[in-house]
């Protein structure tokens, strides 16, 4: 399996996040990708390639143009105001407030964000743009006939909505890849999100469409971020009714319970019959992940990789979360090796 990867991920190197009322070292940091790529090379998974550059159009195909412009200019505007730290959201258009877009960067941050843990720092846009190109290159490999590919994206993307960033995500890499495949001739795409956290951004982008089946297995939003999306009664709207499937699981979920949800999700994917399956691959379902509450072990990742392979679909893996950094390389690559052994 070919891995697409860029060292430009290092450009996203925020120095803090807000967690538990404290400013702490970000859980989403450069070493995540380094541990994964080191493991890819250690096990000889396959070639590692730099991404091609597909430009802005594929990003604008799924994201609001004003939002993308904001991401491109936010750091410059923040610095121009004389602020010394990283750009962190402090105010939102909450219930019953105006939703007009402010001129000032403080207001823009609130308008375009969905959470305040994720700052914008120097290099954030460049890294997010590069991550989208990683996903697009992986999609192109599939389009050209590869049966599988691994887009080692960082920063991740599945929390990035049509016009909002947060949850460490700025551009929705999986959604950009899916739309690119559709624009190049695919008729149906399935996106299966196995990250611990609900893929709220991906749901937002495709919620009223039937050319993308979106399924997410995640911690119940009553107990877990992003809290305000990901319930099981959210099934799509309009043409998209029935094409959005959420599996909201409780604290302490073990692998047999999680795997039962996966089995149901894979059956739905098979029934849908997509041209390509995209896996939003988060390994923060691991038993010792610091910001989640599922109980999967390293061997379980191998097992479910093989389960996914049984669909016999062209499959693009797009890296999302996973914050037990010492184990992230083993767990992510276990999924990929499991997939290859089960194919």
C-alpha positions as a LaTeX table, in Angstrom:
\begin{tabular}{lrrr}
\hline
Residue & $x$ (\AA) & $y$ (\AA) & $z$ (\AA) \\
\hline
Unk1 & 0.00 & 0.00 & 0.00 \\
Unk2 & 1.35 & 3.40 & $-0.98$ \\
Unk3 & 1.48 & 6.14 & 1.63 \\
Unk4 & 1.16 & 9.80 & 0.65 \\
Unk5 & 2.93 & 12.10 & 3.09 \\
Unk6 & 4.46 & 15.56 & 3.26 \\
Unk7 & 6.90 & 17.12 & 5.70 \\
Unk8 & 4.87 & 20.32 & 5.38 \\
Unk9 & 2.71 & 19.02 & 8.21 \\
Unk10 & 5.42 & 20.47 & 10.50 \\
Unk11 & 4.19 & 23.94 & 9.56 \\
Unk12 & 1.23 & 23.27 & 11.86 \\
Unk13 & 3.01 & 23.47 & 15.20 \\
Unk14 & 0.77 & 25.23 & 17.69 \\
Unk15 & 2.31 & 25.65 & 21.14 \\
Unk16 & $-0.83$ & 25.20 & 23.25 \\
Unk17 & $-4.46$ & 24.19 & 23.39 \\
Unk18 & $-7.15$ & 24.88 & 25.96 \\
Unk19 & $-7.95$ & 21.68 & 27.87 \\
Unk20 & $-9.51$ & 21.25 & 31.30 \\
Unk21 & $-9.24$ & 24.94 & 32.02 \\
Unk22 & $-5.49$ & 25.00 & 31.33 \\
Unk23 & $-3.27$ & 25.87 & 28.41 \\
Unk24 & $-1.46$ & 22.59 & 27.68 \\
Unk25 & 0.78 & 21.16 & 24.97 \\
Unk26 & $-1.51$ & 20.26 & 22.05 \\
Unk27 & $-2.59$ & 16.64 & 21.82 \\
Unk28 & $-2.51$ & 17.16 & 18.03 \\
Unk29 & 1.19 & 17.82 & 17.42 \\
Unk30 & 3.84 & 17.03 & 14.78 \\
Unk31 & 5.17 & 13.90 & 16.47 \\
Unk32 & 1.86 & 12.15 & 15.71 \\
Unk33 & 2.64 & 12.02 & 12.01 \\
Unk34 & 6.30 & 11.21 & 12.60 \\
Unk35 & 5.49 & 8.14 & 14.69 \\
Unk36 & 3.11 & 6.93 & 11.96 \\
Unk37 & 5.48 & 7.44 & 9.03 \\
Unk38 & 8.30 & 5.81 & 11.00 \\
Unk39 & 6.10 & 2.75 & 11.54 \\
Unk40 & 5.07 & 2.69 & 7.87 \\
Unk41 & 8.73 & 2.51 & 6.93 \\
Unk42 & 9.67 & 0.08 & 9.69 \\
Unk43 & 7.18 & $-2.56$ & 8.56 \\
Unk44 & 7.75 & $-1.97$ & 4.85 \\
Unk45 & 4.12 & $-1.15$ & 4.17 \\
Unk46 & 4.96 & 0.18 & 0.72 \\
Unk47 & 6.32 & 3.24 & $-1.07$ \\
Unk48 & 6.06 & 6.69 & 0.50 \\
Unk49 & 5.34 & 9.52 & $-1.93$ \\
Unk50 & 5.04 & 13.28 & $-1.84$ \\
Unk51 & 1.66 & 14.74 & $-2.81$ \\
Unk52 & 0.87 & 16.45 & $-6.08$ \\
Unk53 & $-0.67$ & 19.93 & $-6.02$ \\
Unk54 & $-4.26$ & 20.12 & $-7.21$ \\
Unk55 & $-4.75$ & 23.78 & $-6.36$ \\
Unk56 & $-7.61$ & 25.47 & $-4.56$ \\
Unk57 & $-10.58$ & 24.31 & $-6.64$ \\
Unk58 & $-11.06$ & 20.93 & $-4.90$ \\
Unk59 & $-11.06$ & 22.67 & $-1.50$ \\
Unk60 & $-13.56$ & 25.28 & $-2.67$ \\
Unk61 & $-15.75$ & 22.47 & $-4.01$ \\
Unk62 & $-16.72$ & 21.55 & $-0.43$ \\
Unk63 & $-15.91$ & 24.64 & 1.66 \\
Unk64 & $-17.42$ & 28.13 & 1.70 \\
Unk65 & $-15.20$ & 30.60 & $-0.17$ \\
Unk66 & $-15.36$ & 33.17 & 2.64 \\
Unk67 & $-14.27$ & 30.53 & 5.15 \\
Unk68 & $-11.31$ & 29.50 & 3.00 \\
Unk69 & $-10.28$ & 33.13 & 2.59 \\
Unk70 & $-10.48$ & 33.51 & 6.38 \\
Unk71 & $-8.16$ & 30.52 & 6.89 \\
Unk72 & $-5.68$ & 32.01 & 4.44 \\
Unk73 & $-5.57$ & 35.43 & 6.11 \\
Unk74 & $-6.44$ & 34.84 & 9.79 \\
Unk75 & $-2.86$ & 34.69 & 11.07 \\
Unk76 & $-1.82$ & 37.81 & 9.16 \\
Unk77 & $-4.86$ & 39.72 & 10.45 \\
Unk78 & $-4.20$ & 38.54 & 14.02 \\
Unk79 & $-0.58$ & 39.69 & 13.94 \\
Unk80 & $-1.57$ & 42.99 & 12.33 \\
Unk81 & $-3.73$ & 43.74 & 15.38 \\
Unk82 & $-0.60$ & 43.54 & 17.53 \\
Unk83 & $-1.62$ & 40.35 & 19.36 \\
Unk84 & 1.37 & 38.40 & 20.67 \\
Unk85 & $-0.02$ & 34.91 & 21.20 \\
Unk86 & $-1.74$ & 32.44 & 18.92 \\
Unk87 & $-5.18$ & 33.23 & 17.51 \\
Unk88 & $-7.72$ & 31.68 & 19.88 \\
Unk89 & $-11.49$ & 32.09 & 19.71 \\
Unk90 & $-13.05$ & 33.98 & 22.62 \\
Unk91 & $-16.56$ & 34.85 & 21.41 \\
Unk92 & $-19.24$ & 33.18 & 19.27 \\
Unk93 & $-22.57$ & 34.09 & 17.66 \\
Unk94 & $-24.46$ & 32.14 & 20.32 \\
Unk95 & $-28.22$ & 31.55 & 20.37 \\
Unk96 & $-30.28$ & 34.65 & 19.51 \\
Unk97 & $-27.20$ & 36.66 & 18.51 \\
Unk98 & $-26.52$ & 38.16 & 15.08 \\
Unk99 & $-24.79$ & 35.97 & 12.51 \\
Unk100 & $-23.31$ & 38.80 & 10.46 \\
Unk101 & $-19.60$ & 38.32 & 9.75 \\
Unk102 & $-17.57$ & 40.88 & 11.76 \\
Unk103 & $-14.74$ & 42.90 & 10.23 \\
Unk104 & $-12.41$ & 42.41 & 13.22 \\
Unk105 & $-10.34$ & 39.22 & 13.44 \\
Unk106 & $-11.64$ & 38.48 & 16.96 \\
Unk107 & $-15.17$ & 38.34 & 15.58 \\
Unk108 & $-14.15$ & 36.41 & 12.48 \\
Unk109 & $-12.53$ & 33.73 & 14.62 \\
Unk110 & $-15.79$ & 33.29 & 16.51 \\
Unk111 & $-17.92$ & 33.25 & 13.36 \\
Unk112 & $-15.83$ & 30.58 & 11.67 \\
Unk113 & $-15.03$ & 28.33 & 14.64 \\
Unk114 & $-16.98$ & 25.60 & 16.41 \\
Unk115 & $-14.73$ & 25.23 & 19.48 \\
Unk116 & $-12.00$ & 27.15 & 21.27 \\
Unk117 & $-9.40$ & 24.48 & 21.92 \\
Unk118 & $-7.86$ & 24.91 & 18.47 \\
Unk119 & $-5.71$ & 27.98 & 17.90 \\
Unk120 & $-4.49$ & 29.29 & 14.57 \\
Unk121 & $-0.74$ & 29.84 & 14.43 \\
Unk122 & 1.86 & 30.70 & 11.84 \\
Unk123 & 1.90 & 28.00 & 9.13 \\
Unk124 & $-1.54$ & 26.60 & 9.94 \\
Unk125 & $-3.07$ & 27.37 & 6.55 \\
Unk126 & $-0.04$ & 26.07 & 4.64 \\
Unk127 & $-0.14$ & 22.78 & 6.54 \\
Unk128 & $-3.91$ & 22.41 & 6.11 \\
Unk129 & $-3.60$ & 23.08 & 2.39 \\
Unk130 & $-0.82$ & 20.49 & 2.12 \\
Unk131 & $-2.89$ & 17.91 & 4.02 \\
Unk132 & $-5.73$ & 18.36 & 1.53 \\
Unk133 & $-3.28$ & 17.75 & $-1.31$ \\
Unk134 & $-2.18$ & 14.54 & 0.43 \\
Unk135 & $-5.79$ & 13.32 & 0.46 \\
Unk136 & $-6.33$ & 14.38 & $-3.16$ \\
Unk137 & $-3.21$ & 12.52 & $-4.27$ \\
Unk138 & $-4.45$ & 9.41 & $-2.50$ \\
Unk139 & $-7.80$ & 9.78 & $-4.25$ \\
Unk140 & $-6.00$ & 10.06 & $-7.59$ \\
Unk141 & $-4.09$ & 6.85 & $-6.90$ \\
Unk142 & $-7.42$ & 5.09 & $-6.38$ \\
Unk143 & $-8.88$ & 6.69 & $-9.49$ \\
Unk144 & $-5.91$ & 5.44 & $-11.48$ \\
Unk145 & $-6.50$ & 1.86 & $-10.39$ \\
Unk146 & $-4.86$ & 1.32 & $-7.00$ \\
Unk147 & $-6.97$ & $-0.90$ & $-4.75$ \\
Unk148 & $-5.88$ & 1.01 & $-1.64$ \\
Unk149 & $-3.86$ & 4.01 & $-0.49$ \\
Unk150 & $-3.02$ & 5.74 & 2.76 \\
Unk151 & $-3.24$ & 9.54 & 2.92 \\
Unk152 & $-1.23$ & 10.42 & 6.03 \\
Unk153 & $-2.88$ & 13.78 & 6.56 \\
Unk154 & $-1.95$ & 16.20 & 9.29 \\
Unk155 & $-3.67$ & 18.33 & 10.47 \\
Unk156 & $-6.73$ & 16.07 & 10.45 \\
Unk157 & $-9.96$ & 17.17 & 8.82 \\
Unk158 & $-13.20$ & 15.48 & 9.80 \\
Unk159 & $-14.39$ & 18.21 & 12.20 \\
Unk160 & $-14.00$ & 20.91 & 9.54 \\
Unk161 & $-17.50$ & 21.82 & 8.34 \\
Unk162 & $-18.59$ & 23.78 & 5.29 \\
Unk163 & $-17.61$ & 27.04 & 7.00 \\
Unk164 & $-16.19$ & 26.18 & 10.44 \\
Unk165 & $-12.90$ & 24.94 & 11.90 \\
Unk166 & $-12.25$ & 23.27 & 15.24 \\
Unk167 & $-11.31$ & 19.98 & 16.83 \\
Unk168 & $-7.80$ & 20.42 & 15.35 \\
Unk169 & $-9.31$ & 20.50 & 11.83 \\
Unk170 & $-9.29$ & 23.26 & 9.19 \\
Unk171 & $-9.94$ & 21.63 & 5.80 \\
Unk172 & $-11.99$ & 18.44 & 5.57 \\
Unk173 & $-9.51$ & 16.16 & 3.83 \\
Unk174 & $-11.84$ & 13.17 & 3.44 \\
Unk175 & $-14.64$ & 15.33 & 2.05 \\
Unk176 & $-12.28$ & 17.04 & $-0.40$ \\
Unk177 & $-11.12$ & 13.63 & $-1.62$ \\
Unk178 & $-14.69$ & 12.35 & $-1.95$ \\
Unk179 & $-15.85$ & 15.36 & $-3.96$ \\
Unk180 & $-12.80$ & 15.11 & $-6.20$ \\
Unk181 & $-13.63$ & 11.50 & $-7.02$ \\
Unk182 & $-17.22$ & 12.46 & $-7.80$ \\
Unk183 & $-16.10$ & 15.34 & $-9.99$ \\
Unk184 & $-13.85$ & 12.93 & $-11.89$ \\
Unk185 & $-16.66$ & 10.51 & $-12.67$ \\
Unk186 & $-17.49$ & 8.40 & $-9.62$ \\
Unk187 & $-21.22$ & 8.03 & $-9.00$ \\
Unk188 & $-21.27$ & 7.07 & $-5.33$ \\
Unk189 & $-18.76$ & 7.40 & $-2.48$ \\
Unk190 & $-19.03$ & 5.96 & 1.03 \\
Unk191 & $-17.16$ & 7.60 & 3.92 \\
Unk192 & $-16.81$ & 5.49 & 7.05 \\
Unk193 & $-15.48$ & 7.45 & 10.03 \\
Unk194 & $-13.92$ & 5.22 & 12.69 \\
Unk195 & $-12.41$ & 8.04 & 14.74 \\
Unk196 & $-13.57$ & 8.17 & 18.37 \\
Unk197 & $-15.08$ & 11.62 & 17.80 \\
Unk198 & $-18.04$ & 12.16 & 15.50 \\
Unk199 & $-17.17$ & 13.45 & 12.05 \\
Unk200 & $-19.45$ & 16.46 & 12.39 \\
Unk201 & $-17.79$ & 18.35 & 9.58 \\
Unk202 & $-18.21$ & 15.53 & 7.08 \\
Unk203 & $-21.85$ & 15.14 & 8.11 \\
Unk204 & $-22.40$ & 18.86 & 7.63 \\
Unk205 & $-20.95$ & 18.83 & 4.12 \\
Unk206 & $-22.93$ & 15.88 & 2.76 \\
Unk207 & $-26.09$ & 15.89 & 4.92 \\
Unk208 & $-28.51$ & 16.69 & 2.09 \\
Unk209 & $-26.91$ & 14.47 & $-0.56$ \\
Unk210 & $-27.32$ & 10.87 & $-1.69$ \\
Unk211 & $-24.11$ & 10.56 & $-3.71$ \\
Unk212 & $-22.12$ & 10.22 & $-0.47$ \\
Unk213 & $-23.10$ & 7.73 & 2.22 \\
Unk214 & $-21.63$ & 8.90 & 5.51 \\
Unk215 & $-21.34$ & 6.58 & 8.51 \\
Unk216 & $-19.66$ & 7.42 & 11.82 \\
Unk217 & $-18.93$ & 5.17 & 14.82 \\
Unk218 & $-18.13$ & 7.42 & 17.77 \\
Unk219 & $-18.53$ & 8.35 & 21.41 \\
Unk220 & $-22.06$ & 9.47 & 22.23 \\
Unk221 & $-22.13$ & 13.26 & 21.82 \\
Unk222 & $-24.03$ & 13.50 & 25.08 \\
Unk223 & $-20.70$ & 12.53 & 26.66 \\
Unk224 & $-18.05$ & 13.43 & 24.08 \\
Unk225 & $-16.83$ & 16.18 & 21.74 \\
Unk226 & $-18.23$ & 17.64 & 19.51 \\
Unk227 & $-21.36$ & 17.32 & 21.71 \\
Unk228 & $-23.78$ & 19.10 & 19.37 \\
Unk229 & $-23.86$ & 16.69 & 16.42 \\
Unk230 & $-23.64$ & 12.94 & 15.97 \\
Unk231 & $-26.90$ & 11.62 & 17.41 \\
Unk232 & $-28.47$ & 8.51 & 15.91 \\
Unk233 & $-31.64$ & 10.34 & 14.84 \\
Unk234 & $-29.60$ & 12.51 & 12.45 \\
Unk235 & $-30.22$ & 10.59 & 9.23 \\
Unk236 & $-29.96$ & 13.23 & 6.51 \\
Unk237 & $-32.35$ & 15.69 & 4.94 \\
Unk238 & $-33.95$ & 16.07 & 1.51 \\
Unk239 & $-32.18$ & 13.90 & $-1.04$ \\
Unk240 & $-29.80$ & 12.87 & 1.74 \\
Unk241 & $-32.46$ & 11.29 & 3.96 \\
Unk242 & $-31.19$ & 7.85 & 4.99 \\
Unk243 & $-27.64$ & 8.51 & 3.76 \\
Unk244 & $-26.26$ & 9.67 & 7.12 \\
Unk245 & $-25.78$ & 6.95 & 9.76 \\
Unk246 & $-24.47$ & 7.57 & 13.27 \\
Unk247 & $-23.50$ & 4.94 & 15.83 \\
Unk248 & $-23.27$ & 6.81 & 19.15 \\
Unk249 & $-21.65$ & 4.50 & 21.71 \\
Unk250 & $-21.35$ & 4.91 & 25.49 \\
Unk251 & $-18.31$ & 5.34 & 27.75 \\
Unk252 & $-16.35$ & 2.14 & 28.23 \\
Unk253 & $-17.35$ & 0.60 & 24.89 \\
Unk254 & $-15.33$ & $-2.58$ & 24.31 \\
Unk255 & $-14.28$ & $-4.07$ & 20.99 \\
Unk256 & $-17.12$ & $-6.60$ & 20.59 \\
Unk257 & $-19.66$ & $-3.79$ & 21.00 \\
Unk258 & $-17.72$ & $-1.48$ & 18.68 \\
Unk259 & $-17.25$ & $-4.25$ & 16.13 \\
Unk260 & $-20.99$ & $-4.95$ & 16.06 \\
Unk261 & $-21.52$ & $-1.34$ & 14.97 \\
Unk262 & $-18.78$ & $-1.76$ & 12.36 \\
Unk263 & $-20.42$ & $-4.91$ & 11.04 \\
Unk264 & $-23.70$ & $-3.07$ & 10.58 \\
Unk265 & $-21.93$ & $-0.13$ & 8.94 \\
Unk266 & $-20.06$ & $-2.37$ & 6.51 \\
Unk267 & $-23.31$ & $-4.10$ & 5.55 \\
Unk268 & $-24.83$ & $-0.71$ & 4.76 \\
Unk269 & $-21.80$ & 0.20 & 2.68 \\
Unk270 & $-22.07$ & $-3.05$ & 0.74 \\
Unk271 & $-25.76$ & $-2.42$ & 0.08 \\
Unk272 & $-25.01$ & 1.12 & $-1.12$ \\
Unk273 & $-22.43$ & $-0.18$ & $-3.59$ \\
Unk274 & $-20.01$ & 2.77 & $-3.73$ \\
Unk275 & $-17.32$ & 3.16 & $-6.35$ \\
Unk276 & $-14.82$ & 4.01 & $-3.60$ \\
Unk277 & $-14.76$ & 3.65 & 0.19 \\
Unk278 & $-13.00$ & 6.37 & 2.19 \\
Unk279 & $-12.04$ & 5.53 & 5.77 \\
Unk280 & $-11.61$ & 8.50 & 8.10 \\
Unk281 & $-9.00$ & 6.68 & 10.16 \\
Unk282 & $-8.81$ & 7.85 & 13.75 \\
Unk283 & $-7.15$ & 5.52 & 16.25 \\
Unk284 & $-8.24$ & 7.45 & 19.33 \\
Unk285 & $-10.55$ & 4.52 & 20.07 \\
Unk286 & $-7.47$ & 3.00 & 21.73 \\
Unk287 & $-7.86$ & 1.99 & 25.39 \\
Unk288 & $-5.29$ & 4.47 & 26.73 \\
Unk289 & $-6.03$ & 7.44 & 24.49 \\
Unk290 & $-6.02$ & 10.53 & 26.74 \\
Unk291 & $-9.12$ & 12.24 & 25.31 \\
Unk292 & $-11.53$ & 9.37 & 24.61 \\
Unk293 & $-13.28$ & 6.51 & 26.38 \\
Unk294 & $-13.37$ & 3.41 & 24.16 \\
Unk295 & $-11.36$ & 0.29 & 25.00 \\
Unk296 & $-9.88$ & $-1.07$ & 21.77 \\
Unk297 & $-6.48$ & $-2.78$ & 21.93 \\
Unk298 & $-3.71$ & $-2.73$ & 19.33 \\
Unk299 & $-4.72$ & $-6.20$ & 18.06 \\
Unk300 & $-8.28$ & $-4.99$ & 17.57 \\
Unk301 & $-7.10$ & $-2.48$ & 14.97 \\
Unk302 & $-5.62$ & $-5.32$ & 12.92 \\
Unk303 & $-8.87$ & $-7.25$ & 13.20 \\
Unk304 & $-11.10$ & $-4.47$ & 11.99 \\
Unk305 & $-8.74$ & $-3.61$ & 9.15 \\
Unk306 & $-9.33$ & $-7.13$ & 7.86 \\
Unk307 & $-13.09$ & $-6.67$ & 8.33 \\
Unk308 & $-13.02$ & $-3.60$ & 6.08 \\
Unk309 & $-11.05$ & $-5.47$ & 3.43 \\
Unk310 & $-13.82$ & $-8.07$ & 3.05 \\
Unk311 & $-15.89$ & $-5.49$ & 1.17 \\
Unk312 & $-13.42$ & $-5.75$ & $-1.73$ \\
Unk313 & $-13.80$ & $-2.06$ & $-2.52$ \\
Unk314 & $-11.16$ & 0.43 & $-3.65$ \\
Unk315 & $-10.31$ & 2.01 & $-0.29$ \\
Unk316 & $-8.63$ & 5.27 & 0.64 \\
Unk317 & $-7.54$ & 5.66 & 4.26 \\
Unk318 & $-7.37$ & 9.30 & 5.39 \\
Unk319 & $-5.64$ & 9.92 & 8.73 \\
Unk320 & $-7.67$ & 11.69 & 11.41 \\
Unk321 & $-7.17$ & 11.47 & 15.19 \\
Unk322 & $-5.26$ & 9.39 & 17.72 \\
Unk323 & $-3.52$ & 10.93 & 20.72 \\
Unk324 & $-1.72$ & 8.14 & 22.56 \\
Unk325 & 1.32 & 9.22 & 20.61 \\
Unk326 & 3.63 & 6.43 & 21.76 \\
Unk327 & 1.24 & 3.88 & 20.24 \\
Unk328 & $-0.27$ & 5.83 & 17.32 \\
Unk329 & 2.13 & 4.41 & 14.74 \\
Unk330 & 1.49 & 0.81 & 15.76 \\
Unk331 & $-2.28$ & 1.26 & 15.89 \\
Unk332 & $-2.67$ & 3.14 & 12.61 \\
Unk333 & $-0.43$ & 0.77 & 10.68 \\
Unk334 & $-2.12$ & $-2.25$ & 12.29 \\
Unk335 & $-5.33$ & $-1.21$ & 10.55 \\
Unk336 & $-3.54$ & $-0.95$ & 7.22 \\
Unk337 & $-1.74$ & $-4.26$ & 7.64 \\
Unk338 & $-4.96$ & $-5.91$ & 8.72 \\
Unk339 & $-6.63$ & $-4.57$ & 5.60 \\
Unk340 & $-3.87$ & $-5.92$ & 3.39 \\
Unk341 & $-3.93$ & $-9.34$ & 5.04 \\
Unk342 & $-7.70$ & $-9.55$ & 4.66 \\
Unk343 & $-7.86$ & $-8.33$ & 1.07 \\
\hline
\end{tabular}
